[in-house]
Short mmCIF file of C-alpha atoms and ligand atoms in Angstrom, two decimals:
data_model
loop_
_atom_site.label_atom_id
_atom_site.label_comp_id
_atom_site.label_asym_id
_atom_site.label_seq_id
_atom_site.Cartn_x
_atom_site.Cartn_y
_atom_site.Cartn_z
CA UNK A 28 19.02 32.43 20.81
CA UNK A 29 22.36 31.48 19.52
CA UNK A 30 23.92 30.72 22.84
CA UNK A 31 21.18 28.29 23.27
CA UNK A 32 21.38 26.74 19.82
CA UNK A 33 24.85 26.15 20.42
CA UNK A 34 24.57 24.93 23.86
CA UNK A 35 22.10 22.07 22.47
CA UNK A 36 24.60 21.64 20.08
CA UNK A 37 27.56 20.89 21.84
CA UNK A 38 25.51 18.49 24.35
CA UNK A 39 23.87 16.25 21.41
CA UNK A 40 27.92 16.24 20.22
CA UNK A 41 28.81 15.11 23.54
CA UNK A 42 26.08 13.04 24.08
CA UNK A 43 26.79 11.11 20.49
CA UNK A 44 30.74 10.65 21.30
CA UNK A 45 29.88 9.02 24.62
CA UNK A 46 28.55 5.89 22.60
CA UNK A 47 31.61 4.82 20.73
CA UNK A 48 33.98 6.16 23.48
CA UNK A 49 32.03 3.61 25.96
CA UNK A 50 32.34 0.59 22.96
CA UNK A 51 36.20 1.37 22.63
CA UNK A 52 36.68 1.53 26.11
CA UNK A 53 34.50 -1.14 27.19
CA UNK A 54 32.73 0.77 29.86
CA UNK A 55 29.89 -0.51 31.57
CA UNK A 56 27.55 2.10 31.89
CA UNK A 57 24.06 1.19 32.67
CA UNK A 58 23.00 2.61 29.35
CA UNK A 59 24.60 0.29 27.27
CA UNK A 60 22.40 -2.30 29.27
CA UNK A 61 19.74 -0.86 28.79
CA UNK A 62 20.06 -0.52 25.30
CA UNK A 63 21.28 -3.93 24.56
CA UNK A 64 19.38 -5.59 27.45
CA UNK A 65 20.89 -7.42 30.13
CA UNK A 66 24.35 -9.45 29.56
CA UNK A 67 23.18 -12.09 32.85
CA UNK A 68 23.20 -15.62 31.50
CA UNK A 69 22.06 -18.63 33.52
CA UNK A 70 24.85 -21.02 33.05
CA UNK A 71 23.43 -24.01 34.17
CA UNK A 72 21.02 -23.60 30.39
CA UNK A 73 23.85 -22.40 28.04
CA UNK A 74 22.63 -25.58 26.17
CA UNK A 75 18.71 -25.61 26.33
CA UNK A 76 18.70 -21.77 24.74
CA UNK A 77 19.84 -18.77 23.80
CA UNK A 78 23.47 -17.55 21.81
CA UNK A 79 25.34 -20.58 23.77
CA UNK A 80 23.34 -23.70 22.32
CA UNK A 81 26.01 -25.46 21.03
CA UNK A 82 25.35 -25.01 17.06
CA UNK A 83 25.80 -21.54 17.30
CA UNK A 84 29.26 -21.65 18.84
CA UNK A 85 32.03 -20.73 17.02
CA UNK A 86 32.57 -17.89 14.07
CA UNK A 87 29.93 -16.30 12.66
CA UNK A 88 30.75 -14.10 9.59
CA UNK A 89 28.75 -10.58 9.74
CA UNK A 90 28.08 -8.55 6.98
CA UNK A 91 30.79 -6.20 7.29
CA UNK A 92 33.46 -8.44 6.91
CA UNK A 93 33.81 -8.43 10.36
CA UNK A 94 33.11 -12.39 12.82
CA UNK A 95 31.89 -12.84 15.98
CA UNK A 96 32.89 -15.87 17.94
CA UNK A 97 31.01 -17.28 20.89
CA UNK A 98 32.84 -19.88 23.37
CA UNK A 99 32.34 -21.62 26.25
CA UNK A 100 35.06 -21.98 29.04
CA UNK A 101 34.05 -24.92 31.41
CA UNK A 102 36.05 -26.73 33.60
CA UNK A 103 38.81 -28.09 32.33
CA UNK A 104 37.96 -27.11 28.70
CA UNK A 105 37.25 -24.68 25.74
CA UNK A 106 34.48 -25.17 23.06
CA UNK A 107 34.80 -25.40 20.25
CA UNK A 108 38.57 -26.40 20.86
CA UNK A 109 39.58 -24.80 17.99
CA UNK A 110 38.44 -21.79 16.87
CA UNK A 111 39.25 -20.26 13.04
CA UNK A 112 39.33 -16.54 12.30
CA UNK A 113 40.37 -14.42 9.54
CA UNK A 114 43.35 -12.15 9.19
CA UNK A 115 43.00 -8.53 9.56
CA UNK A 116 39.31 -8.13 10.41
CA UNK A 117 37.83 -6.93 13.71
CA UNK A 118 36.89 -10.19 16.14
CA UNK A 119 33.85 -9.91 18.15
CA UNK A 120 34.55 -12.53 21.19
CA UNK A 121 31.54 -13.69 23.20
CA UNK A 122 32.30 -15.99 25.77
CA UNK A 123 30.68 -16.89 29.13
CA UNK A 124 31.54 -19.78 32.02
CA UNK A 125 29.32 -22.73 32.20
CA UNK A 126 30.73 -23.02 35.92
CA UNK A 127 33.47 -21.71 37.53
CA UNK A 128 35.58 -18.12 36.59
CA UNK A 129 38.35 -18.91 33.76
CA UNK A 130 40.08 -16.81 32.04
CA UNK A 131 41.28 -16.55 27.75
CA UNK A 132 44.55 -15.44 27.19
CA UNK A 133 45.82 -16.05 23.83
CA UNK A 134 49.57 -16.61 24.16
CA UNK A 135 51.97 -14.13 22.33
CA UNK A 136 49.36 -11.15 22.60
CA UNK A 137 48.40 -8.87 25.07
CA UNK A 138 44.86 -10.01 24.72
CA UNK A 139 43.56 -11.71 28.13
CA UNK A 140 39.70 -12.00 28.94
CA UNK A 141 38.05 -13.19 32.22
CA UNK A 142 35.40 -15.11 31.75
CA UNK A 143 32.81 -15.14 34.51
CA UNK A 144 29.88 -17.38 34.87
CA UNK A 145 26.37 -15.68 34.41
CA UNK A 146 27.41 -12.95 32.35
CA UNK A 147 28.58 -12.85 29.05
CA UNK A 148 32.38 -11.38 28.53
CA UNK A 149 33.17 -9.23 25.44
CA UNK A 150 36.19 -8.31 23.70
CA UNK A 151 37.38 -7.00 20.42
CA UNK A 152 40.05 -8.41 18.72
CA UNK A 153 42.20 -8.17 15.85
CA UNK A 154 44.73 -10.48 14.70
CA UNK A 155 46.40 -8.46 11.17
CA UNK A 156 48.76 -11.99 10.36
CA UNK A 157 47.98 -15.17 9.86
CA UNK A 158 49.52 -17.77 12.54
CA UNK A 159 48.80 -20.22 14.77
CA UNK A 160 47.80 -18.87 18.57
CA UNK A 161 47.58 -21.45 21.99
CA UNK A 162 44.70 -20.30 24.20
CA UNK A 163 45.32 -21.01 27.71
CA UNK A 164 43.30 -20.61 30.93
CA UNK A 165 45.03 -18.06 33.41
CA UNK A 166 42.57 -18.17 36.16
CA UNK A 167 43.36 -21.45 38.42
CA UNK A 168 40.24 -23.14 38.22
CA UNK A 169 40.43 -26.88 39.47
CA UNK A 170 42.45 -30.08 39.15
CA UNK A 171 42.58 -29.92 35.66
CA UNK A 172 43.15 -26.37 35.54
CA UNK A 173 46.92 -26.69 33.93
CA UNK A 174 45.79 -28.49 30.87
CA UNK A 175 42.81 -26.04 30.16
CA UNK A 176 44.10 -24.86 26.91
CA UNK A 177 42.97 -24.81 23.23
CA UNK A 178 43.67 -23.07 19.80
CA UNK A 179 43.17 -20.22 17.31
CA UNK A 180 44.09 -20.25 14.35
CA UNK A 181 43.96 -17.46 11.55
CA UNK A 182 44.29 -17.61 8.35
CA UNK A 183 44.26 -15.30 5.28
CA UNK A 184 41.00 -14.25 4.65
CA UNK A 185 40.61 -15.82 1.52
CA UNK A 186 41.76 -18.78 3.04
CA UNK A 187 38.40 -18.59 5.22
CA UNK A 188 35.51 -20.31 3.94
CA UNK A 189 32.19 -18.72 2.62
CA UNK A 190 29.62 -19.90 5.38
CA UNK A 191 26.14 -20.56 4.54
CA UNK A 192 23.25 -19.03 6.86
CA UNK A 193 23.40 -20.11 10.29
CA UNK A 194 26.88 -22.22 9.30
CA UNK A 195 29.44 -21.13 12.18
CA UNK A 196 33.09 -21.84 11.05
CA UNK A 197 35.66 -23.58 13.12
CA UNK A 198 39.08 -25.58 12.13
CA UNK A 199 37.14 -29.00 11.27
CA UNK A 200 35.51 -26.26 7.80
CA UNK A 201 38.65 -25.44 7.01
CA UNK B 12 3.55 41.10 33.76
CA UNK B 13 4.74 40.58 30.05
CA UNK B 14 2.81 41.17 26.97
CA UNK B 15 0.74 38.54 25.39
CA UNK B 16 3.19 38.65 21.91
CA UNK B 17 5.93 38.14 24.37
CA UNK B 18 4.83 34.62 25.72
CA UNK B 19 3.77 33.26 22.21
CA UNK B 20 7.19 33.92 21.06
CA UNK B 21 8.56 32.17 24.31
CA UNK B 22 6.64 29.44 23.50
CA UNK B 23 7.98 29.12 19.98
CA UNK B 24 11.32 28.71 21.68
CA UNK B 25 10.30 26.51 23.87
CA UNK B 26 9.19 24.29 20.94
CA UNK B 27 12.88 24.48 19.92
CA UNK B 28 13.96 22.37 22.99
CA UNK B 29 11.33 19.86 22.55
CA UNK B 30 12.49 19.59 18.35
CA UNK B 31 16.34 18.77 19.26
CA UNK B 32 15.85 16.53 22.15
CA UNK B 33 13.74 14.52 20.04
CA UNK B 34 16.62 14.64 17.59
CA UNK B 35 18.81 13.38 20.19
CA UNK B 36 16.49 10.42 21.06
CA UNK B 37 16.02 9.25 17.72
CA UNK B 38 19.96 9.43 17.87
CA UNK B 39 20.65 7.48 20.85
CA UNK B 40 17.37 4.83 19.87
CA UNK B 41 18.96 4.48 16.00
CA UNK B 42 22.77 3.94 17.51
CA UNK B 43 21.49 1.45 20.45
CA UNK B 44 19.76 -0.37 17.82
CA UNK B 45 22.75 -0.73 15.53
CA UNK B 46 24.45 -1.84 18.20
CA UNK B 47 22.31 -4.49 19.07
CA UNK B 48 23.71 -7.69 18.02
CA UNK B 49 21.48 -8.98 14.92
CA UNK B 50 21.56 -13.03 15.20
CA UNK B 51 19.56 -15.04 12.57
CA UNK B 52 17.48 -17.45 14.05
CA UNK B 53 18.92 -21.21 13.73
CA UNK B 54 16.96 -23.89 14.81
CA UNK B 55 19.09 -24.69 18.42
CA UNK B 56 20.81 -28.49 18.28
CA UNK B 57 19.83 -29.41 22.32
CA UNK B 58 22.08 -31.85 23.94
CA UNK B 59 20.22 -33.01 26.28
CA UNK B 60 17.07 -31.75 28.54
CA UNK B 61 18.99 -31.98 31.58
CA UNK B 62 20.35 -29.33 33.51
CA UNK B 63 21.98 -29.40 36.73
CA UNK B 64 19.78 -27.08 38.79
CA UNK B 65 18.68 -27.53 42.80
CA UNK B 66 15.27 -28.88 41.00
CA UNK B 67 16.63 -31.43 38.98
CA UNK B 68 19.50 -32.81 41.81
CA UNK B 69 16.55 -32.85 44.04
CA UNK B 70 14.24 -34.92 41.83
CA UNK B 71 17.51 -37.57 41.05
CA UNK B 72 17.50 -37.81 44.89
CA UNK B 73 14.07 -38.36 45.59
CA UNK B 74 13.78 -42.40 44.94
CA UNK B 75 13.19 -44.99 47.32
CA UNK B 76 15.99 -47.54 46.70
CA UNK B 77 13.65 -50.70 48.16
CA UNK B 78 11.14 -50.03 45.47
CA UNK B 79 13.93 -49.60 43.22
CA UNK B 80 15.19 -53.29 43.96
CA UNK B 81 11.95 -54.56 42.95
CA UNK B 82 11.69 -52.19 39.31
CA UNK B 83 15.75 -53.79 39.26
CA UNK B 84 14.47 -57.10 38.35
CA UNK B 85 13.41 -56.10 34.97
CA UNK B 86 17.46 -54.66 34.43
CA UNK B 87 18.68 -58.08 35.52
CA UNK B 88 18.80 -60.28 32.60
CA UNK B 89 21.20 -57.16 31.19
CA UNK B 90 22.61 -54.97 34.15
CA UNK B 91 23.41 -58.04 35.90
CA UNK B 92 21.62 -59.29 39.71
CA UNK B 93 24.40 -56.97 41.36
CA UNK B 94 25.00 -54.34 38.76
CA UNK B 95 27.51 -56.20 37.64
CA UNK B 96 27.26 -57.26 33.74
CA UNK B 97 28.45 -60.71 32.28
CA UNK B 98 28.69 -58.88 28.79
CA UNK B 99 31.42 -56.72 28.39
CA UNK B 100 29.32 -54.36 25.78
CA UNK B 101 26.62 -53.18 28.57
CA UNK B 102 27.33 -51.08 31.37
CA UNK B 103 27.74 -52.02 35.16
CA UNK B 104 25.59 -49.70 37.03
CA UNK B 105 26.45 -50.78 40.55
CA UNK B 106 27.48 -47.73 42.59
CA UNK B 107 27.13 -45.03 39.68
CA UNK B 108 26.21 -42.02 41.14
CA UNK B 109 22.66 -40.91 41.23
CA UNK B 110 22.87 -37.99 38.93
CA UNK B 111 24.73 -39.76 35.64
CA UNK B 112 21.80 -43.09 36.39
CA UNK B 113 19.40 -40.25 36.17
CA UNK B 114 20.85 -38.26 33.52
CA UNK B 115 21.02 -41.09 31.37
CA UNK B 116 17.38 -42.93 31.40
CA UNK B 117 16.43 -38.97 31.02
CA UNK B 118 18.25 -38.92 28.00
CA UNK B 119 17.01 -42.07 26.93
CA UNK B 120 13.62 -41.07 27.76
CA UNK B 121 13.94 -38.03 25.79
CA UNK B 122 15.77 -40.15 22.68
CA UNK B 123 18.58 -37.34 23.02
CA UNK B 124 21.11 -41.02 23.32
CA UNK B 125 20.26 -42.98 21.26
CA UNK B 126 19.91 -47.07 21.97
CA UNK B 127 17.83 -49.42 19.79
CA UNK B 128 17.53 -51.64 23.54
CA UNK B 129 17.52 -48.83 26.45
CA UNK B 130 15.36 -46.65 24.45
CA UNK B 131 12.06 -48.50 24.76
CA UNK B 132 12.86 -49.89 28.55
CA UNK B 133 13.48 -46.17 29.34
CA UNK B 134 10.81 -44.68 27.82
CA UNK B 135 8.13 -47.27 29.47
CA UNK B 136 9.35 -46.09 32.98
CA UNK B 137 7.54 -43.27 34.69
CA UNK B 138 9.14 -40.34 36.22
CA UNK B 139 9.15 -42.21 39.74
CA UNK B 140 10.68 -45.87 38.49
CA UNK B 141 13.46 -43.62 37.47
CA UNK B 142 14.27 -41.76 40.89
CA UNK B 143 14.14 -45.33 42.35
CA UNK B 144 15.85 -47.66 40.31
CA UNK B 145 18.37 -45.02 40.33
CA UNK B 146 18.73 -44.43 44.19
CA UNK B 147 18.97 -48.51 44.32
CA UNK B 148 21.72 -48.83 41.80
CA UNK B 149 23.69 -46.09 43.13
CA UNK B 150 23.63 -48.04 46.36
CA UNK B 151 24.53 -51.01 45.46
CA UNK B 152 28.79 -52.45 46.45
CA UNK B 153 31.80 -52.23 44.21
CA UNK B 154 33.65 -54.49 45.87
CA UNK B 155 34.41 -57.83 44.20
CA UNK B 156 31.48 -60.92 44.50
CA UNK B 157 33.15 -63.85 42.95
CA UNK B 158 29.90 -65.13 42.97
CA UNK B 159 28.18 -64.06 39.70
CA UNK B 160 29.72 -64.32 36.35
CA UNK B 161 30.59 -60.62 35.71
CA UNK B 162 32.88 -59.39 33.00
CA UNK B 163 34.85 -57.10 35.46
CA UNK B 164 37.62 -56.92 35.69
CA UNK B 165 39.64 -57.88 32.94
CA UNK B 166 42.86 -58.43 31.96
CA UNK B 167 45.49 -55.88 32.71
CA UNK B 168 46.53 -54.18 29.42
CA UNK B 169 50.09 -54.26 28.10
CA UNK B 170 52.80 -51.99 30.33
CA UNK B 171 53.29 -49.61 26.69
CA UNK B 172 49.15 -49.48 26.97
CA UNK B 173 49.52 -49.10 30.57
CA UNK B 174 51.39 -46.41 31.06
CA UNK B 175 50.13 -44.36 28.50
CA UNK B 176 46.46 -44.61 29.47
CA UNK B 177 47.66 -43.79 33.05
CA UNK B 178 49.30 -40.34 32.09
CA UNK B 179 45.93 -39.06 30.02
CA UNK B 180 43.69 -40.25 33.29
CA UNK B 181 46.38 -38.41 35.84
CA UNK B 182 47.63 -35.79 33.74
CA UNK B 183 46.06 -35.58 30.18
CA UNK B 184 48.05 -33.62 27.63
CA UNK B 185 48.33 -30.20 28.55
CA UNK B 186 50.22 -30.17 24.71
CA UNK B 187 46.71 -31.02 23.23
CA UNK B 188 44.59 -29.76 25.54
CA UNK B 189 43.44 -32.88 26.84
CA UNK B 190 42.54 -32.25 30.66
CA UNK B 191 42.93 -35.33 32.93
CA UNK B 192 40.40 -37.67 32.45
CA UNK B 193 40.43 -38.09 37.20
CA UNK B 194 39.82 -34.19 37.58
CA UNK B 195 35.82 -35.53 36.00
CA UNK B 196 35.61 -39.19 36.46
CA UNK B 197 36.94 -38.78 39.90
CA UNK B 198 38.34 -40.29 42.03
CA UNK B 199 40.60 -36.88 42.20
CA UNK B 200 37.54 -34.76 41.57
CA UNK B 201 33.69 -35.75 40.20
CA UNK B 202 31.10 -32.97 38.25
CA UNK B 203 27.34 -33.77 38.06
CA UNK B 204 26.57 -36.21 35.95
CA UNK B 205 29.91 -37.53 35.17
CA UNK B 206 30.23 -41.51 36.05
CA UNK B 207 33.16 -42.79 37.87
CA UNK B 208 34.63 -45.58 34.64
CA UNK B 209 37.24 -47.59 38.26
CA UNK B 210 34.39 -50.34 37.65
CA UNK B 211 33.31 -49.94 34.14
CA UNK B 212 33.52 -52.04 31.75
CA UNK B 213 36.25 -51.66 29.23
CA UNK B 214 34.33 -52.66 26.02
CA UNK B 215 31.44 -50.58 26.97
CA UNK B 216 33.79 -47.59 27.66
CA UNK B 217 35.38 -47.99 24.36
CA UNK B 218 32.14 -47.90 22.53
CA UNK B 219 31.38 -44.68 24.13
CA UNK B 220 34.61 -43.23 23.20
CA UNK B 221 33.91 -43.58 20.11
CA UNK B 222 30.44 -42.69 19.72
CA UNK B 223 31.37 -39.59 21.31
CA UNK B 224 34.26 -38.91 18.60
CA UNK B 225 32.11 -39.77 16.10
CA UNK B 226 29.18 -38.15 17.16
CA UNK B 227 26.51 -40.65 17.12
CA UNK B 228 26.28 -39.97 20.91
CA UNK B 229 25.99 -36.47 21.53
CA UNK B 230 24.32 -35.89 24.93
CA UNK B 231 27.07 -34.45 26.71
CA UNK B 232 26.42 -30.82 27.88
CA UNK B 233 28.78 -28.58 26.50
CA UNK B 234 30.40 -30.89 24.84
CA UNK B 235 33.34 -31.80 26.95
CA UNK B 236 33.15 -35.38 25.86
CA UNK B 237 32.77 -35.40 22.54
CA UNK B 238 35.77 -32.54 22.06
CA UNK B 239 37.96 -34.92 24.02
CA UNK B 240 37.28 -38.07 22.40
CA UNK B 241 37.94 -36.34 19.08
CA UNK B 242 41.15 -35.30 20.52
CA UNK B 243 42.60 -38.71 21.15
CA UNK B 244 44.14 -41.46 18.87
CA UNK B 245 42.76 -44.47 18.10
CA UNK B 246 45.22 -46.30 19.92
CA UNK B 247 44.74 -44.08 23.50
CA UNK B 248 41.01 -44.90 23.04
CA UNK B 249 41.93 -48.51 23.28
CA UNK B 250 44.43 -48.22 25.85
CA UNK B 251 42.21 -46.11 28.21
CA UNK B 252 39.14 -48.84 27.82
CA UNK B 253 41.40 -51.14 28.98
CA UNK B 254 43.14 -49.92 31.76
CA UNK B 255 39.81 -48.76 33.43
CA UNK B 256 38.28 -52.21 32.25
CA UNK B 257 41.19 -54.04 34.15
CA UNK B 258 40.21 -51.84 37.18
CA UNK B 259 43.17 -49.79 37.25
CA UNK B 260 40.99 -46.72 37.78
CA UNK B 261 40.92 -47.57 41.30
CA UNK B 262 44.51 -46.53 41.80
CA UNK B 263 45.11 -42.83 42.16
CA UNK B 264 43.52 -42.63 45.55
CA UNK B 265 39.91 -43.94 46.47
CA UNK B 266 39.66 -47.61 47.97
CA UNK B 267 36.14 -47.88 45.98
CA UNK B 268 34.59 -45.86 43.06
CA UNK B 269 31.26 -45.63 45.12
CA UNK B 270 30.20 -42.17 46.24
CU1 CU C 326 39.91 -22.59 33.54
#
């Protein structure tokens, strides 16, 4: 009786640790879809619906203190060009391709995301000082490819402004 | 063959399995939900209706271009008999591509651009005078007539002017992010919907420039036009409406800006 006690014990442990060793990790596992649904995105209608339309790009302030920013990468270009986040808290990036596959690299980090289009790329980030970052696009994608490059700034966090509901921040709300 | 205690007391177990993996459901169900990304609901601000699938390409290629000529006459006084305007503030349409014609009197249609004159000529088209008029003006020659009075081209802009609208269209500003404005408006690369400007009209193109960077036109999917704009002085605005008003957006490459 106590072997099997333990045995279910150890699995629901197991079973528990796999979810936020999967989030750190970023591993795909087909649970994760199914739990937060598909991440496919048609991106020929990233403006007629859904988390792309173009009011709800840039930073979104949760309730935990944390954001969540959502950009699109299109040939040759970034929006919104310039994208505000504060100091110190953890940076949920969204970000999906309205054509061909770019990449986000912010320069002077490690951090690098490819950005495919019809699926929706995640990252976390964290940026503890304030500073000014260049974005650039490290995945040739065209004739313009070279000047595919845009900004992030952070700032304190009391330097970043209270949003209202629905209100996404970017440099312009500064 | 056990005794009938025996199984009852099995059973009991049994019911312990069932207990903890409901526990681990409501587990897995509670986390997945957490982690499901809670988005209030905004109303969405929609560019345009437009969207650049087989459908939509297929339906801006449908029109008969002879019909087209006919539904033209109506765009004359304006447009100009050869696409050509005599007023530098309205658009040439000859040879523009059949997607951006489209695009536009869609856009019109659907008030997305706004235009107290196109507006009401766009919406009283049907579906059909669209395709055509647009297969028609897409058709029609670049090349210079010297026999109507159009406004194209004008005069060449100042070398200073010149050169620095040159640079943005070949190379933009990679400092700035400004991509080239060639590798869209062609002729070094075209996107759906974008217009070649090598025979636009250089007042018209600076009015766009700056409705786009100050937002009072807004139809541009994802926004690549309206980031741009906003990214450029006042001064490169003026110097890129005239160079490709002067017709110097012929240059890089392409003898005509007909596709
Ligand atoms: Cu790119």
């Amino acid at each position: 009786m106590n072997w099997r006690k333990l045995r279910i014990f150890i699995l629901t442990v197991l079973a528990l640790a796999l979810i936020p060793a999967t989030r750190y990790y970023q591993i795909d596992v087909p649970l994760l879809h199914f739990l937060k649904g598909s991440r496919a995105i048609d991106p020929l209608t990233l403006h007629l619906a859904g988390e792309f339309v173009e009011n709800n790009l840039g930073t979104e302030q949760g309730a935990d203190g944390s954001v969540t920013v959502r950009m699109i990468a299109q040939q040759y270009l970034f929006v919104p060009h310039c994208i505000l986040v504060p100091a110190g808290v953890p940076v949920h990036l969204r970000i999906t391709s309205a054509d061909a596959v770019h990449s986000l690299a912010f320069n002077g980090t490690d951090y690098n995301v490819k950005v495919l289009p019809g699926t929706i790329s995640e990252a976390q980030l964290r940026f503890s000082n304030p500073g000014d970052f260049k974005t650039v696009c490290r995945e040739f994608c065209g004739a313009g490819h070279y000047a595919m490059r845009s900004e992030l700034k952070v700032v304190p966090r009391e330097q970043f402004p209270v949003l209202r509901a629905g209100e996404r921040g970017n440099c312009a709300a500064q | 063959m056990r005794v009938k205690g025996e199984t009852v007391r099995r059973n009991k177990r049994q019911g312990g399995y069932d207990w903890s993996f409901l526990w681990l459901a409501v587990a897995v169900v509670a986390t997945g939900s957490m982690m499901l990304v809670a988005s209030d609901s905004v109303p969405e601000r929609i560019p345009s209706y437009v969207s650049w699938t087989p459908e939509t390409i297929a339906a801006a290629y449908s029109g008969d271009d002879f019909r087209g000529m006919l539904l033209a006459k109506r765009c004359e006084h304006c447009h100009g008999a050869e696409g050509f305007s005599d007023r530098g503030s309205t658009p040439n349409l000859a040879g523009i591509d059949r997607l951006t014609i489209w695009k536009e009197l869609e856009d019109f249609r659907s008030r997305k651009r706004t235009s107290r004159v196109m507006e009401p000529i766009a919406e009283s088209l049907s579906s059909r005078d669209v395709a055509d008029l647009v297969a028609y003006y897409a058709r029609l020659p670049v090349f210079a007539d010297l026999q109507d009075n159009r406004n194209f081209p004008q005069a060449r802009p100042d070398p200073s002017h010149a050169g620095m609208a040159s640079h943005l269209v070949s190379f933009g500003d990679g400092g700035r992010g400004i991509p080239p404005c060639q590798s869209c408006h062609g002729p070094v690369a075209y996107r759906p919907g974008v217009p070649s400007l090598a025979n636009q009209n250089g007042e018209y193109v600076l009015s766009q420039l700056e409705a786009f960077a100050g937002g009072t036109r807004a139809n541009d999917i994802n926004m690549p036009m309206r980031t741009i704009s906003s990214l450029l002085t006042e001064d490169e605005r003026q110097a890129l409406a005239e160079y490709y008003g002067a017709g110097l957006g012929l240059q890089p490459g392409s003898s005509s800006g007909a596709r």
